[in-house]
PDB file of C-alpha atoms in Angstrom:
ATOM      1  CA  MET Y   1     111.135 166.017 183.153  1.00 42.00           C
ATOM      2  CA  ILE Y   2     112.388 168.670 180.857  1.00 40.00           C
ATOM      3  CA  ARG Y   3     112.995 172.304 181.058  1.00 45.00           C
ATOM      4  CA  PRO Y   4     113.212 175.128 179.062  1.00 43.00           C
ATOM      5  CA  ASN Y   5     115.749 176.560 177.707  1.00 47.00           C
ATOM      6  CA  LEU Y   6     115.520 179.798 179.424  1.00 40.00           C
ATOM      7  CA  ARG Y   7     118.596 181.072 177.141  1.00 45.00           C
ATOM      8  CA  GLN Y   8     117.451 180.558 173.767  1.00 48.00           C
ATOM      9  CA  PRO Y   9     115.160 183.072 171.909  1.00 48.00           C
ATOM     10  CA  SER Y  10     110.649 181.929 171.304  1.00 52.00           C
ATOM     11  CA  ARG Y  11     109.733 181.330 168.186  1.00 50.00           C
ATOM     12  CA  ARG Y  12     107.367 184.225 168.430  1.00 54.00           C
ATOM     13  CA  ARG Y  13     109.948 185.797 169.401  1.00 53.00           C
ATOM     14  CA  LEU Y  14     112.071 185.501 166.965  1.00 46.00           C
ATOM     15  CA  LEU Y  15     109.566 186.273 164.257  1.00 45.00           C
ATOM     16  CA  ALA Y  16     108.916 189.756 165.875  1.00 50.00           C
ATOM     17  CA  ALA Y  17     112.415 191.085 166.101  1.00 50.00           C
ATOM     18  CA  ALA Y  18     112.516 189.653 162.241  1.00 50.00           C
ATOM     19  CA  PHE Y  19     110.356 192.072 161.335  1.00 49.00           C
ATOM     20  CA  ALA Y  20     110.922 194.863 163.648  1.00 50.00           C
ATOM     21  CA  GLY Y  21     114.101 194.659 162.080  1.00 52.00           C
ATOM     22  CA  ALA Y  22     112.753 195.092 158.283  1.00 48.00           C
ATOM     23  CA  VAL Y  23     110.629 197.232 159.019  1.00 45.00           C
ATOM     24  CA  ALA Y  24     113.367 199.305 160.731  1.00 46.00           C
ATOM     25  CA  LEU Y  25     115.669 199.336 157.297  1.00 47.00           C
ATOM     26  CA  SER Y  26     113.004 199.626 154.596  1.00 43.00           C
ATOM     27  CA  ALA Y  27     111.685 202.684 157.439  1.00 44.00           C
ATOM     28  CA  PRO Y  28     114.400 204.776 155.297  1.00 47.00           C
ATOM     29  CA  ALA Y  29     112.129 204.213 152.031  1.00 45.00           C
ATOM     30  CA  LEU Y  30     109.059 204.775 152.997  1.00 45.00           C
ATOM     31  CA  ALA Y  31     109.876 207.336 154.221  1.00 46.00           C
ATOM     32  CA  THR Y  32     111.690 208.957 150.578  1.00 47.00           C
ATOM     33  CA  ALA Y  33     108.303 207.929 149.173  1.00 51.00           C
ATOM     34  CA  GLN Y  34     105.604 209.412 151.446  1.00 63.00           C
ATOM     35  CA  ALA Y  35     108.061 212.561 151.835  1.00 89.00           C
ATOM     36  CA  PHE Y  36     108.300 213.265 147.913  1.00 97.00           C
ATOM     37  CA  PRO Y  37     108.080 215.445 147.056  1.00 98.00           C
ATOM     38  CA  THR Y  38     109.333 218.463 148.635  1.00 97.00           C
ATOM     39  CA  LYS Y  39     110.577 220.357 146.665  1.00 98.00           C
ATOM     40  CA  PRO Y  40     109.931 222.135 143.010  1.00 98.00           C
ATOM     41  CA  ILE Y  41     110.143 219.175 140.253  1.00 98.00           C
ATOM     42  CA  THR Y  42     112.563 219.990 136.912  1.00 98.00           C
ATOM     43  CA  LEU Y  43     110.309 219.004 133.123  1.00 98.00           C
ATOM     44  CA  ILE Y  44     113.341 219.392 130.731  1.00 98.00           C
ATOM     45  CA  VAL Y  45     111.538 220.340 127.162  1.00 98.00           C
ATOM     46  CA  PRO Y  46     113.925 219.374 125.108  1.00 96.00           C
ATOM     47  CA  TRP Y  47     112.828 222.216 122.432  1.00 93.00           C
ATOM     48  CA  PRO Y  48     112.466 226.350 122.221  1.00 90.00           C
ATOM     49  CA  ALA Y  49     109.481 228.045 124.052  1.00 93.00           C
ATOM     50  CA  GLY Y  50     106.455 228.498 121.938  1.00 87.00           C
ATOM     51  CA  GLY Y  51     106.498 225.058 120.044  1.00 85.00           C
ATOM     52  CA  SER Y  52     104.264 223.220 119.949  1.00 87.00           C
ATOM     53  CA  THR Y  53     105.696 220.354 122.859  1.00 92.00           C
ATOM     54  CA  ASP Y  54     106.883 223.085 124.840  1.00 94.00           C
ATOM     55  CA  ARG Y  55     103.007 224.533 124.793  1.00 94.00           C
ATOM     56  CA  HIS Y  56     101.700 221.057 125.550  1.00 96.00           C
ATOM     57  CA  LEU Y  57     103.584 220.177 128.248  1.00 98.00           C
ATOM     58  CA  ARG Y  58     103.825 223.590 130.168  1.00 98.00           C
ATOM     59  CA  GLY Y  59      99.738 222.593 130.598  1.00 98.00           C
ATOM     60  CA  LEU Y  60      99.980 219.020 131.679  1.00 98.00           C
ATOM     61  CA  ALA Y  61     103.184 220.095 133.902  1.00 98.00           C
ATOM     62  CA  GLU Y  62     100.662 223.108 135.412  1.00 98.00           C
ATOM     63  CA  ILE Y  63      98.053 220.716 136.073  1.00 98.00           C
ATOM     64  CA  ALA Y  64     100.592 217.897 137.319  1.00 98.00           C
ATOM     65  CA  SER Y  65     101.851 219.955 139.800  1.00 98.00           C
ATOM     66  CA  ARG Y  66      98.183 220.266 141.869  1.00 97.00           C
ATOM     67  CA  HIS Y  67      98.592 216.744 142.263  1.00 98.00           C
ATOM     68  CA  LEU Y  68     102.223 216.531 143.531  1.00 98.00           C
ATOM     69  CA  GLY Y  69     101.997 219.126 145.972  1.00 97.00           C
ATOM     70  CA  GLN Y  70     104.873 221.342 143.890  1.00 98.00           C
ATOM     71  CA  PRO Y  71     105.429 223.530 140.901  1.00 98.00           C
ATOM     72  CA  VAL Y  72     106.218 221.090 138.255  1.00 98.00           C
ATOM     73  CA  VAL Y  73     108.919 223.672 135.727  1.00 98.00           C
ATOM     74  CA  VAL Y  74     109.067 223.640 132.618  1.00 98.00           C
ATOM     75  CA  THR Y  75     113.399 223.611 131.292  1.00 98.00           C
ATOM     76  CA  ASN Y  76     113.917 224.206 127.650  1.00 97.00           C
ATOM     77  CA  GLN Y  77     117.211 222.692 126.936  1.00 97.00           C
ATOM     78  CA  PRO Y  78     116.532 222.639 122.966  1.00 94.00           C
ATOM     79  CA  GLY Y  79     119.935 220.578 121.075  1.00 92.00           C
ATOM     80  CA  ALA Y  80     121.162 217.995 118.600  1.00 91.00           C
ATOM     81  CA  GLY Y  81     117.266 217.051 117.431  1.00 89.00           C
ATOM     82  CA  GLY Y  82     116.034 216.853 120.638  1.00 93.00           C
ATOM     83  CA  THR Y  83     117.717 214.891 122.162  1.00 96.00           C
ATOM     84  CA  LEU Y  84     120.415 217.100 123.993  1.00 96.00           C
ATOM     85  CA  GLY Y  85     118.403 217.389 127.326  1.00 97.00           C
ATOM     86  CA  PRO Y  86     117.160 214.118 128.370  1.00 98.00           C
ATOM     87  CA  GLY Y  87     121.240 213.137 127.371  1.00 98.00           C
ATOM     88  CA  THR Y  88     122.301 215.616 130.004  1.00 98.00           C
ATOM     89  CA  MET Y  89     119.766 215.286 132.707  1.00 98.00           C
ATOM     90  CA  ALA Y  90     120.762 211.265 132.035  1.00 98.00           C
ATOM     91  CA  LEU Y  91     124.436 211.554 132.358  1.00 97.00           C
ATOM     92  CA  ASN Y  92     124.211 214.187 135.327  1.00 98.00           C
ATOM     93  CA  ALA Y  93     121.406 214.513 136.828  1.00 98.00           C
ATOM     94  CA  LYS Y  94     120.608 212.767 140.619  1.00 98.00           C
ATOM     95  CA  PRO Y  95     117.825 209.588 139.740  1.00 98.00           C
ATOM     96  CA  ASP Y  96     115.921 210.755 142.733  1.00 98.00           C
ATOM     97  CA  GLY Y  97     112.367 212.463 140.912  1.00 98.00           C
ATOM     98  CA  TYR Y  98     113.493 215.831 140.607  1.00 98.00           C
ATOM     99  CA  SER Y  99     115.060 216.271 137.293  1.00 98.00           C
ATOM    100  CA  ILE Y 100     112.114 214.059 134.541  1.00 98.00           C
ATOM    101  CA  ALA Y 101     112.787 214.925 130.722  1.00 98.00           C
ATOM    102  CA  GLN Y 102     110.339 214.282 127.660  1.00 98.00           C
ATOM    103  CA  PHE Y 103     112.270 211.227 125.190  1.00 98.00           C
ATOM    104  CA  PRO Y 104     111.080 211.573 121.857  1.00 95.00           C
ATOM    105  CA  MET Y 105     110.991 209.823 119.525  1.00 92.00           C
ATOM    106  CA  GLY Y 106     114.724 211.250 117.947  1.00 92.00           C
ATOM    107  CA  MET Y 107     116.306 209.155 121.447  1.00 96.00           C
ATOM    108  CA  LEU Y 108     115.613 205.265 119.744  1.00 95.00           C
ATOM    109  CA  ARG Y 109     116.944 206.892 116.518  1.00 92.00           C
ATOM    110  CA  ILE Y 110     120.164 209.520 116.888  1.00 93.00           C
ATOM    111  CA  PRO Y 111     122.010 206.988 118.410  1.00 95.00           C
ATOM    112  CA  HIS Y 112     121.957 204.856 115.218  1.00 95.00           C
ATOM    113  CA  MET Y 113     122.880 207.762 113.454  1.00 92.00           C
ATOM    114  CA  GLN Y 114     125.943 208.916 115.496  1.00 92.00           C
ATOM    115  CA  LYS Y 115     127.293 207.724 118.621  1.00 93.00           C
ATOM    116  CA  GLN Y 116     126.629 209.106 121.965  1.00 95.00           C
ATOM    117  CA  GLN Y 117     127.344 209.071 125.537  1.00 96.00           C
ATOM    118  CA  TRP Y 118     124.239 208.052 127.166  1.00 98.00           C
ATOM    119  CA  HIS Y 119     122.325 205.032 125.800  1.00 97.00           C
ATOM    120  CA  PRO Y 120     118.694 205.730 124.825  1.00 98.00           C
ATOM    121  CA  LEU Y 121     117.311 202.243 126.600  1.00 98.00           C
ATOM    122  CA  ASN Y 122     119.897 201.869 130.237  1.00 98.00           C
ATOM    123  CA  ASP Y 123     120.712 204.748 131.174  1.00 98.00           C
ATOM    124  CA  PHE Y 124     116.474 206.738 131.227  1.00 98.00           C
ATOM    125  CA  SER Y 125     113.308 205.201 133.692  1.00 98.00           C
ATOM    126  CA  PHE Y 126     110.452 205.578 131.852  1.00 98.00           C
ATOM    127  CA  ILE Y 127     107.425 207.016 133.616  1.00 98.00           C
ATOM    128  CA  LEU Y 128     104.639 207.035 130.906  1.00 98.00           C
ATOM    129  CA  GLY Y 129     103.992 207.059 128.097  1.00 98.00           C
ATOM    130  CA  VAL Y 130     101.646 210.312 127.602  1.00 98.00           C
ATOM    131  CA  SER Y 131     100.568 211.370 123.714  1.00 95.00           C
ATOM    132  CA  GLY Y 132     102.615 211.925 119.389  1.00 90.00           C
ATOM    133  CA  TYR Y 133     102.385 214.266 117.328  1.00 88.00           C
ATOM    134  CA  THR Y 134     100.320 215.407 114.214  1.00 86.00           C
ATOM    135  CA  PHE Y 135     102.944 216.291 112.138  1.00 94.00           C
ATOM    136  CA  GLY Y 136     101.833 218.152 108.320  1.00 96.00           C
ATOM    137  CA  PHE Y 137     104.460 219.940 105.743  1.00 98.00           C
ATOM    138  CA  VAL Y 138     103.559 223.034 105.616  1.00 98.00           C
ATOM    139  CA  VAL Y 139     104.267 226.465 102.765  1.00 98.00           C
ATOM    140  CA  LYS Y 140     103.886 230.363 103.061  1.00 98.00           C
ATOM    141  CA  SER Y 141     100.894 231.327 102.009  1.00 97.00           C
ATOM    142  CA  ASP Y 142     101.897 234.099  98.932  1.00 96.00           C
ATOM    143  CA  ALA Y 143     103.866 230.435  97.580  1.00 97.00           C
ATOM    144  CA  PRO Y 144     104.000 228.781  94.399  1.00 96.00           C
ATOM    145  CA  PHE Y 145     103.299 225.576  95.261  1.00 97.00           C
ATOM    146  CA  LYS Y 146      99.770 225.857  95.422  1.00 97.00           C
ATOM    147  CA  SER Y 147      99.305 221.728  96.259  1.00 97.00           C
ATOM    148  CA  PHE Y 148     102.296 218.648  97.513  1.00 98.00           C
ATOM    149  CA  ASN Y 149     102.761 217.328  94.771  1.00 97.00           C
ATOM    150  CA  ASP Y 150     103.889 220.846  92.859  1.00 97.00           C
ATOM    151  CA  TYR Y 151     106.573 220.937  95.980  1.00 98.00           C
ATOM    152  CA  VAL Y 152     107.622 217.385  94.538  1.00 97.00           C
ATOM    153  CA  GLU Y 153     107.277 218.421  91.204  1.00 97.00           C
ATOM    154  CA  ALA Y 154     109.308 221.095  91.525  1.00 97.00           C
ATOM    155  CA  ALA Y 155     112.008 219.100  93.124  1.00 97.00           C
ATOM    156  CA  ARG Y 156     112.441 216.953  90.370  1.00 96.00           C
ATOM    157  CA  LYS Y 157     112.708 219.445  87.635  1.00 96.00           C
ATOM    158  CA  THR Y 158     115.517 220.912  89.871  1.00 95.00           C
ATOM    159  CA  PRO Y 159     117.464 218.842  91.713  1.00 91.00           C
ATOM    160  CA  GLY Y 160     118.661 220.076  95.115  1.00 90.00           C
ATOM    161  CA  ALA Y 161     117.223 223.502  94.560  1.00 96.00           C
ATOM    162  CA  ILE Y 162     114.395 223.192  96.667  1.00 97.00           C
ATOM    163  CA  ASN Y 163     114.536 222.395 100.425  1.00 98.00           C
ATOM    164  CA  TYR Y 164     112.270 222.733 103.659  1.00 98.00           C
ATOM    165  CA  GLY Y 165     112.962 222.532 107.383  1.00 97.00           C
ATOM    166  CA  SER Y 166     112.318 220.265 110.076  1.00 96.00           C
ATOM    167  CA  THR Y 167     113.378 220.275 114.130  1.00 91.00           C
ATOM    168  CA  GLY Y 168     116.554 218.372 113.126  1.00 90.00           C
ATOM    169  CA  ASN Y 169     118.673 215.899 111.627  1.00 89.00           C
ATOM    170  CA  GLY Y 170     116.635 212.170 112.894  1.00 88.00           C
ATOM    171  CA  THR Y 171     114.299 213.211 113.995  1.00 89.00           C
ATOM    172  CA  SER Y 172     109.840 212.860 112.519  1.00 90.00           C
ATOM    173  CA  PRO Y 173     110.488 215.092 110.276  1.00 93.00           C
ATOM    174  CA  HIS Y 174     112.871 214.535 108.721  1.00 94.00           C
ATOM    175  CA  LEU Y 175     112.913 211.675 108.594  1.00 92.00           C
ATOM    176  CA  LEU Y 176     109.587 211.040 107.152  1.00 94.00           C
ATOM    177  CA  MET Y 177     110.903 213.124 104.531  1.00 96.00           C
ATOM    178  CA  GLU Y 178     113.408 211.452 103.840  1.00 92.00           C
ATOM    179  CA  GLU Y 179     111.553 208.947 102.909  1.00 92.00           C
ATOM    180  CA  VAL Y 180     108.897 210.862 100.602  1.00 95.00           C
ATOM    181  CA  ALA Y 181     111.532 211.389  98.804  1.00 94.00           C
ATOM    182  CA  ALA Y 182     113.144 208.356  98.421  1.00 92.00           C
ATOM    183  CA  ALA Y 183     109.473 207.552  97.717  1.00 92.00           C
ATOM    184  CA  ALA Y 184     109.328 209.743  94.932  1.00 94.00           C
ATOM    185  CA  LYS Y 185     112.770 209.686  94.031  1.00 94.00           C
ATOM    186  CA  VAL Y 186     113.680 213.293  93.996  1.00 96.00           C
ATOM    187  CA  GLN Y 187     117.056 215.220  95.673  1.00 95.00           C
ATOM    188  CA  LEU Y 188     115.717 217.822  98.888  1.00 96.00           C
ATOM    189  CA  THR Y 189     117.498 219.691 101.036  1.00 97.00           C
ATOM    190  CA  HIS Y 190     117.297 219.823 104.635  1.00 96.00           C
ATOM    191  CA  VAL Y 191     117.598 222.548 107.244  1.00 97.00           C
ATOM    192  CA  PRO Y 192     117.840 221.653 110.418  1.00 95.00           C
ATOM    193  CA  TYR Y 193     116.562 223.709 112.958  1.00 93.00           C
ATOM    194  CA  LYS Y 194     116.652 224.004 116.833  1.00 88.00           C
ATOM    195  CA  GLY Y 195     112.717 223.694 117.120  1.00 87.00           C
ATOM    196  CA  ASN Y 196     109.589 224.073 116.620  1.00 87.00           C
ATOM    197  CA  ALA Y 197     109.060 227.664 116.799  1.00 87.00           C
ATOM    198  CA  ASP Y 198     112.631 228.748 115.062  1.00 91.00           C
ATOM    199  CA  LEU Y 199     111.954 226.995 112.287  1.00 95.00           C
ATOM    200  CA  MET Y 200     108.624 228.901 111.840  1.00 95.00           C
ATOM    201  CA  GLN Y 201     109.552 231.885 112.417  1.00 95.00           C
ATOM    202  CA  SER Y 202     112.273 231.122 109.434  1.00 97.00           C
ATOM    203  CA  LEU Y 203     110.009 229.979 107.202  1.00 97.00           C
ATOM    204  CA  ILE Y 204     108.041 233.441 107.849  1.00 96.00           C
ATOM    205  CA  GLY Y 205     110.842 235.532 107.288  1.00 96.00           C
ATOM    206  CA  GLY Y 206     111.136 233.886 104.058  1.00 96.00           C
ATOM    207  CA  HIS Y 207     114.789 232.157 104.790  1.00 97.00           C
ATOM    208  CA  VAL Y 208     113.111 228.410 103.801  1.00 98.00           C
ATOM    209  CA  MET Y 209     110.860 227.569 101.324  1.00 98.00           C
ATOM    210  CA  ALA Y 210     108.587 224.466 103.535  1.00 98.00           C
ATOM    211  CA  ALA Y 211     108.493 222.469 106.762  1.00 98.00           C
ATOM    212  CA  SER Y 212     107.509 219.717 108.202  1.00 97.00           C
ATOM    213  CA  ASP Y 213     106.777 220.250 111.930  1.00 94.00           C
ATOM    214  CA  ALA Y 214     104.439 219.130 114.477  1.00 89.00           C
ATOM    215  CA  THR Y 215     101.100 221.118 114.502  1.00 84.00           C
ATOM    216  CA  GLY Y 216     103.178 224.097 116.553  1.00 83.00           C
ATOM    217  CA  TRP Y 217     102.011 225.010 112.420  1.00 92.00           C
ATOM    218  CA  ASP Y 218      98.768 225.231 114.348  1.00 90.00           C
ATOM    219  CA  LYS Y 219      98.002 229.196 114.466  1.00 91.00           C
ATOM    220  CA  PHE Y 220      99.829 229.826 111.448  1.00 95.00           C
ATOM    221  CA  VAL Y 221      97.406 228.265 109.460  1.00 96.00           C
ATOM    222  CA  ASP Y 222      94.165 229.201 110.999  1.00 93.00           C
ATOM    223  CA  ALA Y 223      95.543 233.172 110.834  1.00 96.00           C
ATOM    224  CA  GLY Y 224      96.548 232.975 106.854  1.00 96.00           C
ATOM    225  CA  GLN Y 225     100.028 232.552 107.230  1.00 97.00           C
ATOM    226  CA  MET Y 226     100.810 230.220 105.921  1.00 98.00           C
ATOM    227  CA  ARG Y 227      99.283 226.684 103.554  1.00 98.00           C
ATOM    228  CA  LEU Y 228      99.305 223.282 104.942  1.00 98.00           C
ATOM    229  CA  LEU Y 229      99.908 221.452 101.985  1.00 98.00           C
ATOM    230  CA  VAL Y 230      99.451 217.516 103.132  1.00 98.00           C
ATOM    231  CA  THR Y 231      99.125 215.310 106.569  1.00 96.00           C
ATOM    232  CA  PHE Y 232     101.740 211.805 107.820  1.00 94.00           C
ATOM    233  CA  GLY Y 233      98.866 210.525 109.852  1.00 90.00           C
ATOM    234  CA  GLU Y 234      97.426 207.635 108.860  1.00 87.00           C
ATOM    235  CA  ASN Y 235      93.353 208.745 108.354  1.00 89.00           C
ATOM    236  CA  ARG Y 236      93.082 212.542 107.682  1.00 91.00           C
ATOM    237  CA  THR Y 237      93.498 215.140 111.058  1.00 89.00           C
ATOM    238  CA  ARG Y 238      89.260 216.443 112.521  1.00 85.00           C
ATOM    239  CA  ARG Y 239      90.524 219.952 112.564  1.00 88.00           C
ATOM    240  CA  TRP Y 240      91.953 220.282 108.557  1.00 92.00           C
ATOM    241  CA  PRO Y 241      89.940 216.875 107.005  1.00 93.00           C
ATOM    242  CA  ASN Y 242      90.301 218.562 103.528  1.00 95.00           C
ATOM    243  CA  VAL Y 243      94.139 218.232 103.635  1.00 96.00           C
ATOM    244  CA  PRO Y 244      95.180 214.711 102.126  1.00 97.00           C
ATOM    245  CA  THR Y 245      97.128 212.321 103.839  1.00 96.00           C
ATOM    246  CA  ALA Y 246     100.833 211.351 102.030  1.00 96.00           C
ATOM    247  CA  LYS Y 247      99.368 208.108 102.140  1.00 94.00           C
ATOM    248  CA  GLU Y 248      95.746 208.638  99.859  1.00 96.00           C
ATOM    249  CA  LEU Y 249      98.508 210.998  97.184  1.00 96.00           C
ATOM    250  CA  GLY Y 250     100.694 207.368  96.607  1.00 95.00           C
ATOM    251  CA  TYR Y 251     103.469 207.780  98.462  1.00 93.00           C
ATOM    252  CA  GLY Y 252     103.148 205.294 101.198  1.00 89.00           C
ATOM    253  CA  VAL Y 253     104.348 206.730 104.163  1.00 92.00           C
ATOM    254  CA  VAL Y 254     102.753 207.427 108.050  1.00 90.00           C
ATOM    255  CA  SER Y 255     104.303 208.599 110.498  1.00 87.00           C
ATOM    256  CA  SER Y 256     103.357 209.452 114.771  1.00 80.00           C
ATOM    257  CA  SER Y 257     105.247 210.096 116.783  1.00 89.00           C
ATOM    258  CA  PRO Y 258     104.909 208.641 120.556  1.00 94.00           C
ATOM    259  CA  TYR Y 259     106.559 210.243 123.829  1.00 97.00           C
ATOM    260  CA  GLY Y 260     106.348 210.241 126.954  1.00 98.00           C
ATOM    261  CA  LEU Y 261     108.563 211.234 130.510  1.00 98.00           C
ATOM    262  CA  VAL Y 262     111.134 209.522 131.608  1.00 98.00           C
ATOM    263  CA  GLY Y 263     114.001 210.275 134.202  1.00 98.00           C
ATOM    264  CA  PRO Y 264     117.751 208.489 135.001  1.00 98.00           C
ATOM    265  CA  LYS Y 265     117.803 205.626 135.464  1.00 98.00           C
ATOM    266  CA  GLY Y 266     117.993 204.045 139.397  1.00 98.00           C
ATOM    267  CA  MET Y 267     115.314 205.816 139.919  1.00 98.00           C
ATOM    268  CA  ASP Y 268     113.629 204.575 143.187  1.00 98.00           C
ATOM    269  CA  PRO Y 269     109.632 202.987 141.719  1.00 97.00           C
ATOM    270  CA  ALA Y 270     107.299 204.290 144.959  1.00 97.00           C
ATOM    271  CA  VAL Y 271     109.137 207.606 143.501  1.00 98.00           C
ATOM    272  CA  MET Y 272     108.050 207.182 139.790  1.00 98.00           C
ATOM    273  CA  LYS Y 273     104.700 205.341 140.990  1.00 98.00           C
ATOM    274  CA  THR Y 274     104.401 208.958 142.331  1.00 98.00           C
ATOM    275  CA  LEU Y 275     105.266 210.791 139.105  1.00 98.00           C
ATOM    276  CA  HIS Y 276     102.844 208.185 137.105  1.00 98.00           C
ATOM    277  CA  ASP Y 277      99.800 208.322 139.442  1.00 98.00           C
ATOM    278  CA  ALA Y 278      99.977 212.622 139.583  1.00 98.00           C
ATOM    279  CA  PHE Y 279     100.395 212.663 135.115  1.00 98.00           C
ATOM    280  CA  LYS Y 280      98.291 209.964 134.413  1.00 98.00           C
ATOM    281  CA  LYS Y 281      95.810 211.969 136.576  1.00 98.00           C
ATOM    282  CA  ALA Y 282      96.277 215.660 134.245  1.00 98.00           C
ATOM    283  CA  MET Y 283      96.568 213.524 131.886  1.00 98.00           C
ATOM    284  CA  ASP Y 284      91.722 212.484 131.553  1.00 98.00           C
ATOM    285  CA  ASP Y 285      91.896 216.081 133.468  1.00 98.00           C
ATOM    286  CA  PRO Y 286      89.583 217.762 130.454  1.00 98.00           C
ATOM    287  CA  ARG Y 287      92.059 221.174 130.142  1.00 97.00           C
ATOM    288  CA  HIS Y 288      94.488 218.476 128.975  1.00 98.00           C
ATOM    289  CA  LEU Y 289      92.295 216.937 126.689  1.00 96.00           C
ATOM    290  CA  GLU Y 290      91.018 220.662 125.789  1.00 95.00           C
ATOM    291  CA  LEU Y 291      94.662 220.844 125.199  1.00 95.00           C
ATOM    292  CA  LEU Y 292      95.753 217.915 123.405  1.00 93.00           C
ATOM    293  CA  GLU Y 293      92.365 218.426 121.015  1.00 90.00           C
ATOM    294  CA  GLN Y 294      93.785 221.978 120.179  1.00 87.00           C
ATOM    295  CA  LEU Y 295      97.049 220.482 119.495  1.00 87.00           C
ATOM    296  CA  ASN Y 296      95.579 217.839 117.171  1.00 85.00           C
ATOM    297  CA  GLN Y 297      97.038 214.605 119.137  1.00 89.00           C
ATOM    298  CA  ASP Y 298      95.930 211.993 120.581  1.00 87.00           C
ATOM    299  CA  LEU Y 299      96.306 210.130 124.128  1.00 93.00           C
ATOM    300  CA  TRP Y 300      99.311 207.840 124.595  1.00 95.00           C
ATOM    301  CA  TYR Y 301      99.208 206.665 127.557  1.00 97.00           C
ATOM    302  CA  ARG Y 302     101.554 203.158 128.190  1.00 97.00           C
ATOM    303  CA  SER Y 303     102.677 202.485 131.496  1.00 98.00           C
ATOM    304  CA  GLY Y 304     105.974 202.338 132.588  1.00 98.00           C
ATOM    305  CA  GLU Y 305     106.867 199.107 132.381  1.00 98.00           C
ATOM    306  CA  ASP Y 306     104.507 198.997 128.822  1.00 98.00           C
ATOM    307  CA  TYR Y 307     106.913 201.947 127.397  1.00 98.00           C
ATOM    308  CA  ALA Y 308     110.214 200.264 127.704  1.00 98.00           C
ATOM    309  CA  LYS Y 309     108.657 197.524 126.276  1.00 98.00           C
ATOM    310  CA  TRP Y 310     108.010 200.513 123.755  1.00 97.00           C
ATOM    311  CA  ALA Y 311     111.061 201.655 123.748  1.00 97.00           C
ATOM    312  CA  ALA Y 312     113.490 198.625 122.923  1.00 97.00           C
ATOM    313  CA  GLU Y 313     111.318 197.024 120.313  1.00 95.00           C
ATOM    314  CA  THR Y 314     110.779 200.902 118.552  1.00 94.00           C
ATOM    315  CA  PHE Y 315     114.796 201.093 119.292  1.00 95.00           C
ATOM    316  CA  ALA Y 316     115.411 198.333 117.389  1.00 94.00           C
ATOM    317  CA  ARG Y 317     112.755 198.781 114.272  1.00 89.00           C
ATOM    318  CA  ASP Y 318     114.449 202.177 113.685  1.00 88.00           C
ATOM    319  CA  LYS Y 319     117.236 200.356 112.778  1.00 91.00           C
ATOM    320  CA  ALA Y 320     116.168 199.193 109.613  1.00 88.00           C
ATOM    321  CA  LEU Y 321     114.700 202.582 108.970  1.00 85.00           C
ATOM    322  CA  ILE Y 322     117.866 204.308 109.371  1.00 89.00           C
ATOM    323  CA  GLU Y 323     120.325 202.136 107.857  1.00 90.00           C
ATOM    324  CA  ARG Y 324     117.856 202.392 104.381  1.00 84.00           C
ATOM    325  CA  LEU Y 325     117.572 205.370 104.176  1.00 83.00           C
ATOM    326  CA  GLY Y 326     121.677 205.185 103.835  1.00 85.00           C
ATOM    327  CA  LEU Y 327     122.118 207.618 107.692  1.00 85.00           C
ATOM    328  CA  ALA Y 328     123.019 205.018 109.574  1.00 88.00           C
ATOM    329  CA  ALA Y 329     126.231 205.697 111.594  1.00 85.00           C
ATOM    330  CA  LYS Y 330     129.746 204.864 109.051  1.00 78.00           C
TER     331      LYS Y 330
END
């Protein structure tokens, strides 16, 4: 008779021990994910307070806070065409989910124009895509330009004397006007600002002749302080249906500028899912949809994976745009 080796553990015991070890190893990660968040989350808005992006993300953050069980505190860090805040976060913040930021299109364009310490794809964790801007071009209501063609013709007659402001070098409002100038064969003088709020005040104060920006000008247009000359979408806007698009006017420029939320590279996937799910619920909330309607923006939901894929494709594509406009780093 063959006697069993009593010193050799059974197969069942080995499997049980292995399972227990795996659970022990994964327990800290599971505990972290289940506990998150245990304190307020900082959402970096890379534009001054009071602009359209600030208005949008403050509203979204308030709704998301209720799903997260912790406040989402908005911090404004404007500068460098909307890249200062996210770039600083990527370089300095821990990837623990407590620091996240808006990721504007400039993040995918400005690195083609000047060297950055961060990489727009490799140094970020993409959480989800949220929305996109409606761009328009406004002047003061007492400006001599009654139409966008009037403005362009003035630039044709006096090269370099006609200016406009935007939210910074390399931003969508800047680049779309560079495309218009190239298409119309005119010379425009660009004046960069940190964001919508200071740009609008400068236009109201008469320090700049016109402004290219997202719908942060909406309240000024509705109040009769500014005149909206053109928009840059594929179709006319629902809110200002009498205003033509640049495409209609023959300039061949259509611009949309989607944005979403990112964190530093190396975030725990479980933490990213918690953030994604909370902000996705907030995006679908009727209060958020009403806010987007006020700003004339649409939902632009993308999962984290799809958002990262879109960013990689856009980064490669926009390199050609920057080079065509003669703005690429030398």
